[in-house]
Amino acid sequence: MEQALPLATIGMGRVGPFRRLAGFLRATSTHSSAKQSQMDTAVADRTSTSLVAHVVPLKALFEQFQSGPEGLAPAEAAQRLDKFGPNELQAPSRFSVWQLLAAQFKNVLIVILIAATLVSAAMGHAVEAAVITVIVLFAALLGFIQEFRAGRALEALRKLAAPQAKAIRGGEEIEVLARELVPGDVILLHPGDRTPADCRLIEAVNLQVEESALTGESTAAEKQAADTLADDAPLAERSNMVFAGTVVTYGRGRGVVTATGMETEFGGVARLMKGVDSGKTPLQINLDRVGRTLGKAAIAVVAVIVAAGVVRGQPLLEMLLFGVALAVAVVPEALPAIVTISLAIGVQRMAKRNALVRRLPAVETLGCTTVICTDKTGTLTKDEMTAVRIWAAGEVYEVTGAGYEPIGEFRSSGQSIEPPTAVRELLTAGMLACDARVVLDEHACRWQVHGDPTEGALIVVAAKANLNQTQLQRDFPRVGEIPFSSETKRMTTLHDGPHGAVAYTKGAPEVILADSVHILMPSSLEPLDDDRRQKMATIAQQFADDALRVLAVARKATNDAAAAKTELTFLGFVGMIDPPRPEAQRAIAACRAAGIRTIMITGDHPRTAAAVATQLAILDLACPHQVVTGAQLENASPSELDKLVECTQVYARVSPAHKLRLVDALQRRGAIVAMTGDGVNDAPALKKADIGIAMGITGTDVTKEAAAMTLTDENFASIVAAVEEGRAIYENIKKYLMFLLSSNIGEIGLMAGAAALGMPMPLTAVQILYVNLATDGLPALALAVDPAEPGLMKQRPRAPRSGIFTRPVITLMAVGGLWSAVVNLGLFAWALHVGKGLPAAMTMTFVSLVLIQLFKAYNFRSDRNSVFIRPLANRWLNLAVWWEAALLTMIVMYSPLNAAFDAVPLTIADWGLTLLVSASVSPVLELTKLILRHCYPESVASS
């Protein structure tokens, strides 16, 4: 007689997870504090919420739960519901909409601009105040909309809970709300049911459960009511457990509830997600740094120049207004709007390439991605079981084609052939012994299987041999069947055929071989003795070693169910696999060329993972750790884990906590990690990764909500396109910053130089605002949509910590800004010296400053390539420059509004000189690029 063991002693030291189960069983006051402690440290120590339930003997389990096969008494169930709470995930904490909106105004640049707006309004300059206000509100509103959509992953996870469940209480079968289930309840499971809680099985009849969203397994898991399993059995191998949120696909079962709500595996995923901090993107970090630097610079420069003006005797009020204008000149007031617009345009372009982005900064993050951690099933593979190899009549045949589309050919020794009679006999038997159907979904333009995926693979390969399922079923009507069971490991169907009764059987190779006495060979039936049976078993093992799932097929001329179980004629093997996507290999090669490492992280078997990784050229043959399992990760110390992630490309049998730990380890090593996935088990890692990428067709709502981006076509190649867009967007933001800050350096240098030399101010406050709010605006927007430079995807990812302002970039900005300051200050001094008068001198300087900005916009289309490479490729920039030139001449200079800008008409000679001075910046910048290409070839290439 088995004796119940104290739960704390069963796990050999892993007390933390054991307390989760024990906590449900104890009726002591220590439960609440222990449970709260567990929840507080869940992310640190959690490997599985139901960790002990598969280990404890059933009798001990029932004793601890004070339950039995007849279930709980209704009164006891009500008591436990009050004690442990409803079986549902905790709702995410609500946040105030006003708090979220207010948070958008905490940016340093926004704060400075708000201050400038207030000063302008207080001094009666309504136009300036209105323009800055519009820019501020636009940037804040877009940021608010994007962030308001985030944080809904837990809500989506809650929707996966089953609304009702069938339970046994007081010995009677009743239907209860799933939220009212408690530990100790006994529930019933039938095909189509969504499992309402984590359960230990006490009865399983041919039970199969689809767990791919939780474990990553591509096929339904077979379940059994085993008394105990190994303590360290991975989640995917706990055959005596069913988990909340998974779906029963076949058979029936009965189980005792071991965990509810946040204590289930799904709850563990939710808890992991609550504990994950998404962190800031590289762009956000860089822009924060830029904002702080420019904010300090603005205060310092404005204070010095305003103080100098007051010392020289200029009115304080006038200098304050001038200080506001200078603050606007120093601060890139359009930066938040330009960045947002750049990212929004990138989002639209990426949507056309089948990538939907939820969070705008994620677009830029893609550009510096160094590692892509991808799930196998449905991401690198088609998630469609496919027969790829057949053994029949002593020959091995390869079958082409991938997925459920019935297109492919049969090959022998590399040559295309018509399937011989033995192959057609094998495929006929396999197709007739199936209940599934393969149909074309015309709406989705995809072939789909209605039924078991393995049977779907048999039907598709038979269709490739021009066998028609409907016609075969007419010719061989089914008159009986012996359904598949986990005990017999085979399925048999009985038919009336054209030549009499026949039984067809498919199942596990060892079972079919053991019951076969003949084997079909090319010319006749031959005896299947022990020696030949062993050879057949060796062939099946070779198939399995190549990560193929192997089915054996046999027949017998009988319509008697009992007789159909023995003395079979062996027809052959069918090897099948969830095949890699054809485009995935090309996409991985493109990632490798772009300096991006691809890592496969899956819950599938190590052998299967290695086979797929080999086909996709993911495995690093130089790495001592070809494939690392979840058990190895579990036992690895942080330092050992750091060594593992250095070169390991494939991880198998991993849990959600393992994925999260891997992403964290990669990030500690400085990697920018993109994580792809489609199942619930991927969600915490997607949220933790620098950019999470969900699958749009098979991906769960949980995954899509946790991810920053969704692939609508689930094509790994779309990631490469998204990376290219991300790199292009980052380059465009850098172009804008170079253009704007170089222009601002020129403006500040001009004003500071004039103050230092004791000269009059060369620009009025209105002119400075015009230059910043008008001239800098449209060209900057045009740079935000600049076409990508050639060879962008042949560069290695940029170092995220290097920032935007590398040495070549700073040099180029400084040269452009200082040249602008020097030539404009020289022009101003010359005009005063030759007696042009202060109004004309200021007008010439103002016009020169505007034109020099327009010339620089073309030079800053690249920080490395010449302006003469595709000089007019950006049609929006061409339009912006022509618009600004027209605005300058027809509105600012020669209209009744010129008085508002303190502008006076210029002579043709003045125009010619001004144009010559402003155009001089272009050859200077091109010469600087040429020098930088020679001095910093690597830095320029990766900047």
Short mmCIF file of N, CA, C and O in Angstrom, two decimals, residues 194-286:
data_model
loop_
_atom_site.label_atom_id
_atom_site.label_comp_id
_atom_site.label_asym_id
_atom_site.label_seq_id
_atom_site.Cartn_x
_atom_site.Cartn_y
_atom_site.Cartn_z
N ARG A 194 -11.76 23.19 -24.27
CA ARG A 194 -10.57 23.93 -23.85
C ARG A 194 -10.36 23.64 -22.37
O ARG A 194 -11.25 23.87 -21.55
N THR A 195 -9.21 23.09 -22.04
CA THR A 195 -8.95 22.69 -20.66
C THR A 195 -9.05 23.90 -19.74
O THR A 195 -8.37 24.91 -19.97
N PRO A 196 -9.89 23.83 -18.70
CA PRO A 196 -10.14 25.01 -17.87
C PRO A 196 -9.10 25.27 -16.78
O PRO A 196 -9.05 26.35 -16.23
N ALA A 197 -8.30 24.26 -16.43
CA ALA A 197 -7.31 24.41 -15.36
C ALA A 197 -6.24 23.35 -15.55
O ALA A 197 -6.40 22.42 -16.35
N ASP A 198 -5.14 23.48 -14.83
CA ASP A 198 -4.12 22.44 -14.87
C ASP A 198 -4.64 21.23 -14.10
O ASP A 198 -5.13 21.36 -12.96
N CYS A 199 -4.52 20.05 -14.71
CA CYS A 199 -5.09 18.84 -14.10
C CYS A 199 -4.13 17.67 -14.20
O CYS A 199 -3.40 17.53 -15.17
N ARG A 200 -4.19 16.82 -13.18
CA ARG A 200 -3.51 15.52 -13.22
C ARG A 200 -4.55 14.50 -13.69
O ARG A 200 -5.63 14.40 -13.12
N LEU A 201 -4.21 13.74 -14.73
CA LEU A 201 -5.17 12.80 -15.31
C LEU A 201 -5.33 11.57 -14.42
O LEU A 201 -4.35 11.00 -13.94
N ILE A 202 -6.57 11.19 -14.22
CA ILE A 202 -6.86 9.95 -13.51
C ILE A 202 -7.49 8.93 -14.45
O ILE A 202 -7.64 7.77 -14.11
N GLU A 203 -7.84 9.39 -15.66
CA GLU A 203 -8.36 8.51 -16.69
C GLU A 203 -8.09 9.15 -18.05
O GLU A 203 -8.29 10.36 -18.23
N ALA A 204 -7.59 8.38 -19.00
CA ALA A 204 -7.33 8.88 -20.35
C ALA A 204 -7.59 7.77 -21.34
O ALA A 204 -6.96 6.72 -21.28
N VAL A 205 -8.55 8.00 -22.25
CA VAL A 205 -8.89 7.02 -23.28
C VAL A 205 -8.59 7.66 -24.64
O VAL A 205 -9.31 8.55 -25.09
N ASN A 206 -7.47 7.21 -25.24
CA ASN A 206 -7.03 7.76 -26.53
C ASN A 206 -6.97 9.29 -26.52
O ASN A 206 -7.26 9.95 -27.51
N LEU A 207 -6.62 9.84 -25.38
CA LEU A 207 -6.66 11.29 -25.20
C LEU A 207 -5.47 11.96 -25.88
O LEU A 207 -4.31 11.58 -25.66
N GLN A 208 -5.76 12.96 -26.72
CA GLN A 208 -4.74 13.77 -27.36
C GLN A 208 -5.09 15.24 -27.14
O GLN A 208 -6.26 15.64 -27.28
N VAL A 209 -4.09 16.04 -26.81
CA VAL A 209 -4.30 17.45 -26.48
C VAL A 209 -3.35 18.31 -27.30
O VAL A 209 -2.15 18.02 -27.37
N GLU A 210 -3.88 19.33 -27.93
CA GLU A 210 -3.08 20.26 -28.74
C GLU A 210 -2.49 21.31 -27.80
O GLU A 210 -3.21 22.13 -27.23
N GLU A 211 -1.16 21.26 -27.61
CA GLU A 211 -0.48 22.12 -26.64
C GLU A 211 0.53 23.06 -27.29
O GLU A 211 1.35 23.65 -26.60
N SER A 212 0.47 23.22 -28.62
CA SER A 212 1.53 23.97 -29.31
C SER A 212 1.65 25.40 -28.81
O SER A 212 2.75 25.96 -28.76
N ALA A 213 0.52 26.01 -28.43
CA ALA A 213 0.60 27.39 -27.96
C ALA A 213 1.38 27.51 -26.66
O ALA A 213 1.91 28.57 -26.34
N LEU A 214 1.47 26.40 -25.92
CA LEU A 214 2.16 26.43 -24.62
C LEU A 214 3.53 25.78 -24.68
O LEU A 214 4.48 26.25 -24.04
N THR A 215 3.67 24.71 -25.46
CA THR A 215 4.93 23.96 -25.46
C THR A 215 5.74 24.13 -26.73
O THR A 215 6.93 23.85 -26.75
N GLY A 216 5.09 24.55 -27.83
CA GLY A 216 5.81 24.66 -29.09
C GLY A 216 5.81 23.38 -29.90
O GLY A 216 6.33 23.35 -31.01
N GLU A 217 5.22 22.30 -29.38
CA GLU A 217 5.17 21.04 -30.11
C GLU A 217 4.25 21.20 -31.33
O GLU A 217 3.18 21.79 -31.24
N SER A 218 4.66 20.65 -32.47
CA SER A 218 3.90 20.82 -33.71
C SER A 218 2.75 19.83 -33.84
O SER A 218 1.89 20.00 -34.70
N THR A 219 2.72 18.78 -33.04
CA THR A 219 1.64 17.79 -33.12
C THR A 219 0.97 17.66 -31.76
O THR A 219 1.55 17.99 -30.72
N ALA A 220 -0.28 17.15 -31.79
CA ALA A 220 -1.02 16.96 -30.54
C ALA A 220 -0.29 15.95 -29.65
O ALA A 220 0.28 14.97 -30.13
N ALA A 221 -0.31 16.23 -28.35
CA ALA A 221 0.38 15.36 -27.39
C ALA A 221 -0.54 14.24 -26.94
O ALA A 221 -1.71 14.48 -26.62
N GLU A 222 -0.03 13.02 -26.93
CA GLU A 222 -0.79 11.89 -26.42
C GLU A 222 -0.71 11.87 -24.89
O GLU A 222 0.37 12.04 -24.32
N LYS A 223 -1.84 11.67 -24.26
CA LYS A 223 -1.91 11.71 -22.80
C LYS A 223 -2.28 10.34 -22.24
O LYS A 223 -2.95 9.54 -22.89
N GLN A 224 -1.82 10.10 -21.02
CA GLN A 224 -2.12 8.84 -20.34
C GLN A 224 -2.20 9.10 -18.84
O GLN A 224 -1.62 10.06 -18.34
N ALA A 225 -2.91 8.22 -18.15
CA ALA A 225 -3.07 8.40 -16.70
C ALA A 225 -1.96 7.66 -15.97
O ALA A 225 -2.21 6.82 -15.10
N ALA A 226 -0.71 7.97 -16.31
CA ALA A 226 0.43 7.34 -15.63
C ALA A 226 0.46 7.76 -14.17
O ALA A 226 0.15 8.90 -13.83
N ASP A 227 0.86 6.80 -13.30
CA ASP A 227 0.82 7.10 -11.87
C ASP A 227 1.83 8.18 -11.51
O ASP A 227 1.52 9.11 -10.79
N THR A 228 3.06 8.05 -12.00
CA THR A 228 4.07 9.08 -11.72
C THR A 228 4.98 9.20 -12.94
O THR A 228 5.10 8.30 -13.75
N LEU A 229 5.63 10.35 -13.03
CA LEU A 229 6.64 10.60 -14.05
C LEU A 229 7.89 11.11 -13.36
O LEU A 229 7.89 11.44 -12.17
N ALA A 230 8.95 11.21 -14.14
CA ALA A 230 10.21 11.72 -13.59
C ALA A 230 10.03 13.15 -13.10
O ALA A 230 9.30 13.94 -13.70
N ASP A 231 10.73 13.47 -12.03
CA ASP A 231 10.61 14.80 -11.42
C ASP A 231 10.99 15.90 -12.40
O ASP A 231 10.40 16.98 -12.43
N ASP A 232 12.01 15.63 -13.25
CA ASP A 232 12.51 16.67 -14.14
C ASP A 232 11.95 16.57 -15.55
O ASP A 232 12.53 17.10 -16.49
N ALA A 233 10.82 15.90 -15.71
CA ALA A 233 10.22 15.79 -17.04
C ALA A 233 9.86 17.17 -17.57
O ALA A 233 9.18 17.94 -16.89
N PRO A 234 10.29 17.52 -18.80
CA PRO A 234 9.92 18.82 -19.38
C PRO A 234 8.41 18.93 -19.55
O PRO A 234 7.69 17.92 -19.58
N LEU A 235 7.95 20.14 -19.69
CA LEU A 235 6.52 20.39 -19.81
C LEU A 235 5.90 19.57 -20.93
O LEU A 235 4.82 18.98 -20.77
N ALA A 236 6.58 19.49 -22.08
CA ALA A 236 6.03 18.79 -23.24
C ALA A 236 5.97 17.29 -23.03
O ALA A 236 5.29 16.59 -23.79
N GLU A 237 6.65 16.75 -22.02
CA GLU A 237 6.68 15.30 -21.80
C GLU A 237 5.87 14.87 -20.59
O GLU A 237 5.94 13.72 -20.17
N ARG A 238 5.11 15.77 -20.01
CA ARG A 238 4.27 15.42 -18.86
C ARG A 238 2.96 14.84 -19.38
O ARG A 238 1.93 15.53 -19.46
N SER A 239 3.02 13.59 -19.73
CA SER A 239 1.88 12.96 -20.40
C SER A 239 0.71 12.70 -19.47
O SER A 239 -0.40 12.41 -19.93
N ASN A 240 0.91 12.78 -18.16
CA ASN A 240 -0.20 12.56 -17.23
C ASN A 240 -0.81 13.88 -16.76
O ASN A 240 -1.58 13.90 -15.81
N MET A 241 -0.47 14.97 -17.45
CA MET A 241 -0.99 16.30 -17.10
C MET A 241 -1.65 16.93 -18.32
O MET A 241 -1.24 16.72 -19.46
N VAL A 242 -2.70 17.72 -18.08
CA VAL A 242 -3.25 18.62 -19.10
C VAL A 242 -3.24 20.02 -18.49
O VAL A 242 -3.38 20.19 -17.27
N PHE A 243 -3.09 21.02 -19.35
CA PHE A 243 -2.85 22.37 -18.86
C PHE A 243 -3.93 23.34 -19.34
O PHE A 243 -4.48 23.20 -20.44
N ALA A 244 -4.21 24.31 -18.51
CA ALA A 244 -5.23 25.31 -18.82
C ALA A 244 -4.95 25.97 -20.16
O ALA A 244 -3.82 26.27 -20.50
N GLY A 245 -6.02 26.18 -20.95
CA GLY A 245 -5.90 26.87 -22.22
C GLY A 245 -5.57 25.98 -23.40
O GLY A 245 -5.67 26.43 -24.54
N THR A 246 -5.17 24.71 -23.15
CA THR A 246 -4.91 23.79 -24.25
C THR A 246 -6.22 23.13 -24.69
O THR A 246 -7.22 23.18 -23.97
N VAL A 247 -6.22 22.52 -25.88
CA VAL A 247 -7.46 22.04 -26.48
C VAL A 247 -7.40 20.53 -26.68
O VAL A 247 -6.42 20.00 -27.22
N VAL A 248 -8.47 19.84 -26.26
CA VAL A 248 -8.58 18.39 -26.47
C VAL A 248 -8.96 18.15 -27.93
O VAL A 248 -9.98 18.67 -28.41
N THR A 249 -8.16 17.36 -28.64
CA THR A 249 -8.42 17.09 -30.05
C THR A 249 -8.97 15.69 -30.31
O THR A 249 -9.58 15.44 -31.35
N TYR A 250 -8.75 14.77 -29.34
CA TYR A 250 -9.16 13.38 -29.60
C TYR A 250 -9.30 12.66 -28.27
O TYR A 250 -8.61 12.97 -27.30
N GLY A 251 -10.23 11.70 -28.25
CA GLY A 251 -10.40 10.87 -27.06
C GLY A 251 -11.14 11.58 -25.95
O GLY A 251 -11.80 12.60 -26.14
N ARG A 252 -11.00 11.03 -24.76
CA ARG A 252 -11.66 11.62 -23.60
C ARG A 252 -10.80 11.38 -22.37
O ARG A 252 -9.88 10.54 -22.38
N GLY A 253 -11.09 12.12 -21.31
CA GLY A 253 -10.30 11.98 -20.11
C GLY A 253 -10.99 12.53 -18.90
O GLY A 253 -12.06 13.14 -18.96
N ARG A 254 -10.37 12.28 -17.77
CA ARG A 254 -10.88 12.76 -16.48
C ARG A 254 -9.65 13.14 -15.66
O ARG A 254 -8.64 12.43 -15.66
N GLY A 255 -9.72 14.28 -14.98
CA GLY A 255 -8.56 14.73 -14.22
C GLY A 255 -8.93 15.47 -12.97
O GLY A 255 -10.05 15.99 -12.84
N VAL A 256 -8.00 15.51 -12.02
CA VAL A 256 -8.19 16.27 -10.79
C VAL A 256 -7.44 17.58 -10.93
O VAL A 256 -6.28 17.62 -11.36
N VAL A 257 -8.13 18.67 -10.61
CA VAL A 257 -7.55 20.01 -10.76
C VAL A 257 -6.43 20.19 -9.73
O VAL A 257 -6.63 19.99 -8.53
N THR A 258 -5.25 20.54 -10.23
CA THR A 258 -4.10 20.76 -9.35
C THR A 258 -3.71 22.22 -9.23
O THR A 258 -3.01 22.60 -8.30
N ALA A 259 -4.13 23.05 -10.18
CA ALA A 259 -3.78 24.47 -10.12
C ALA A 259 -4.83 25.27 -10.87
O ALA A 259 -5.34 24.84 -11.91
N THR A 260 -5.16 26.43 -10.34
CA THR A 260 -6.16 27.31 -10.97
C THR A 260 -5.60 28.72 -11.06
O THR A 260 -4.64 29.08 -10.37
N GLY A 261 -6.22 29.52 -11.93
CA GLY A 261 -5.89 30.93 -12.01
C GLY A 261 -4.43 31.21 -12.29
O GLY A 261 -3.81 30.63 -13.19
N MET A 262 -3.85 32.07 -11.48
CA MET A 262 -2.47 32.48 -11.69
C MET A 262 -1.47 31.39 -11.33
O MET A 262 -0.29 31.52 -11.60
N GLU A 263 -1.94 30.28 -10.73
CA GLU A 263 -1.05 29.18 -10.40
C GLU A 263 -0.90 28.16 -11.53
O GLU A 263 -0.10 27.23 -11.42
N THR A 264 -1.68 28.32 -12.60
CA THR A 264 -1.56 27.42 -13.74
C THR A 264 -0.35 27.80 -14.59
O THR A 264 0.29 28.82 -14.36
N GLU A 265 -0.08 26.94 -15.59
CA GLU A 265 1.00 27.27 -16.53
C GLU A 265 0.70 28.58 -17.24
O GLU A 265 1.59 29.40 -17.45
N PHE A 266 -0.56 28.79 -17.64
CA PHE A 266 -0.92 30.05 -18.27
C PHE A 266 -0.73 31.20 -17.31
O PHE A 266 -0.29 32.29 -17.69
N GLY A 267 -1.10 30.97 -16.05
CA GLY A 267 -0.90 32.00 -15.05
C GLY A 267 0.57 32.33 -14.89
O GLY A 267 0.94 33.48 -14.66
N GLY A 268 1.41 31.30 -14.98
CA GLY A 268 2.84 31.53 -14.90
C GLY A 268 3.33 32.41 -16.03
O GLY A 268 4.18 33.28 -15.85
N VAL A 269 2.79 32.19 -17.24
CA VAL A 269 3.14 33.05 -18.38
C VAL A 269 2.72 34.48 -18.08
O VAL A 269 3.47 35.43 -18.32
N ALA A 270 1.51 34.64 -17.55
CA ALA A 270 1.03 35.98 -17.23
C ALA A 270 1.90 36.65 -16.17
O ALA A 270 2.22 37.83 -16.25
N ARG A 271 2.32 35.85 -15.17
CA ARG A 271 3.16 36.41 -14.12
C ARG A 271 4.52 36.83 -14.67
O ARG A 271 5.08 37.85 -14.31
N LEU A 272 5.06 36.00 -15.55
CA LEU A 272 6.33 36.36 -16.18
C LEU A 272 6.20 37.67 -16.95
O LEU A 272 7.08 38.52 -16.92
N MET A 273 5.08 37.83 -17.65
CA MET A 273 4.89 39.04 -18.45
C MET A 273 4.74 40.26 -17.56
O MET A 273 5.22 41.35 -17.88
N LYS A 274 4.09 40.10 -16.40
CA LYS A 274 3.93 41.22 -15.48
C LYS A 274 5.27 41.66 -14.94
O LYS A 274 5.48 42.83 -14.62
N GLY A 275 6.21 40.72 -14.83
CA GLY A 275 7.52 41.04 -14.27
C GLY A 275 8.53 41.50 -15.29
O GLY A 275 9.68 41.73 -14.95
N VAL A 276 8.12 41.60 -16.55
CA VAL A 276 9.07 41.94 -17.61
C VAL A 276 9.04 43.44 -17.88
O VAL A 276 7.98 44.02 -18.07
N ASP A 277 10.21 44.04 -17.90
CA ASP A 277 10.34 45.43 -18.27
C ASP A 277 10.85 45.51 -19.71
O ASP A 277 11.91 44.99 -20.03
N SER A 278 10.05 46.13 -20.58
CA SER A 278 10.42 46.17 -21.99
C SER A 278 11.67 47.00 -22.24
O SER A 278 12.40 46.76 -23.18
N GLY A 279 11.91 47.99 -21.37
CA GLY A 279 13.11 48.80 -21.54
C GLY A 279 12.97 49.80 -22.67
O GLY A 279 12.02 49.79 -23.45
N LYS A 280 13.95 50.71 -22.77
CA LYS A 280 13.94 51.72 -23.81
C LYS A 280 14.68 51.22 -25.04
O LYS A 280 15.61 50.44 -24.94
N THR A 281 14.25 51.71 -26.19
CA THR A 281 14.93 51.34 -27.42
C THR A 281 16.21 52.16 -27.55
O THR A 281 16.36 53.21 -26.92
N PRO A 282 17.15 51.70 -28.40
CA PRO A 282 18.37 52.49 -28.62
C PRO A 282 18.07 53.91 -29.08
O PRO A 282 18.74 54.86 -28.68
N LEU A 283 17.06 54.07 -29.92
CA LEU A 283 16.73 55.40 -30.41
C LEU A 283 16.25 56.29 -29.26
O LEU A 283 16.64 57.45 -29.15
N GLN A 284 15.39 55.73 -28.39
CA GLN A 284 14.91 56.53 -27.27
C GLN A 284 16.05 56.95 -26.36
O GLN A 284 16.09 58.09 -25.89
N ILE A 285 17.00 56.05 -26.13
CA ILE A 285 18.16 56.39 -25.29
C ILE A 285 18.98 57.50 -25.94
O ILE A 285 19.38 58.48 -25.30
N ASN A 286 19.22 57.36 -27.25
CA ASN A 286 20.00 58.38 -27.96
C ASN A 286 19.30 59.73 -27.96
O ASN A 286 19.92 60.77 -27.73
#
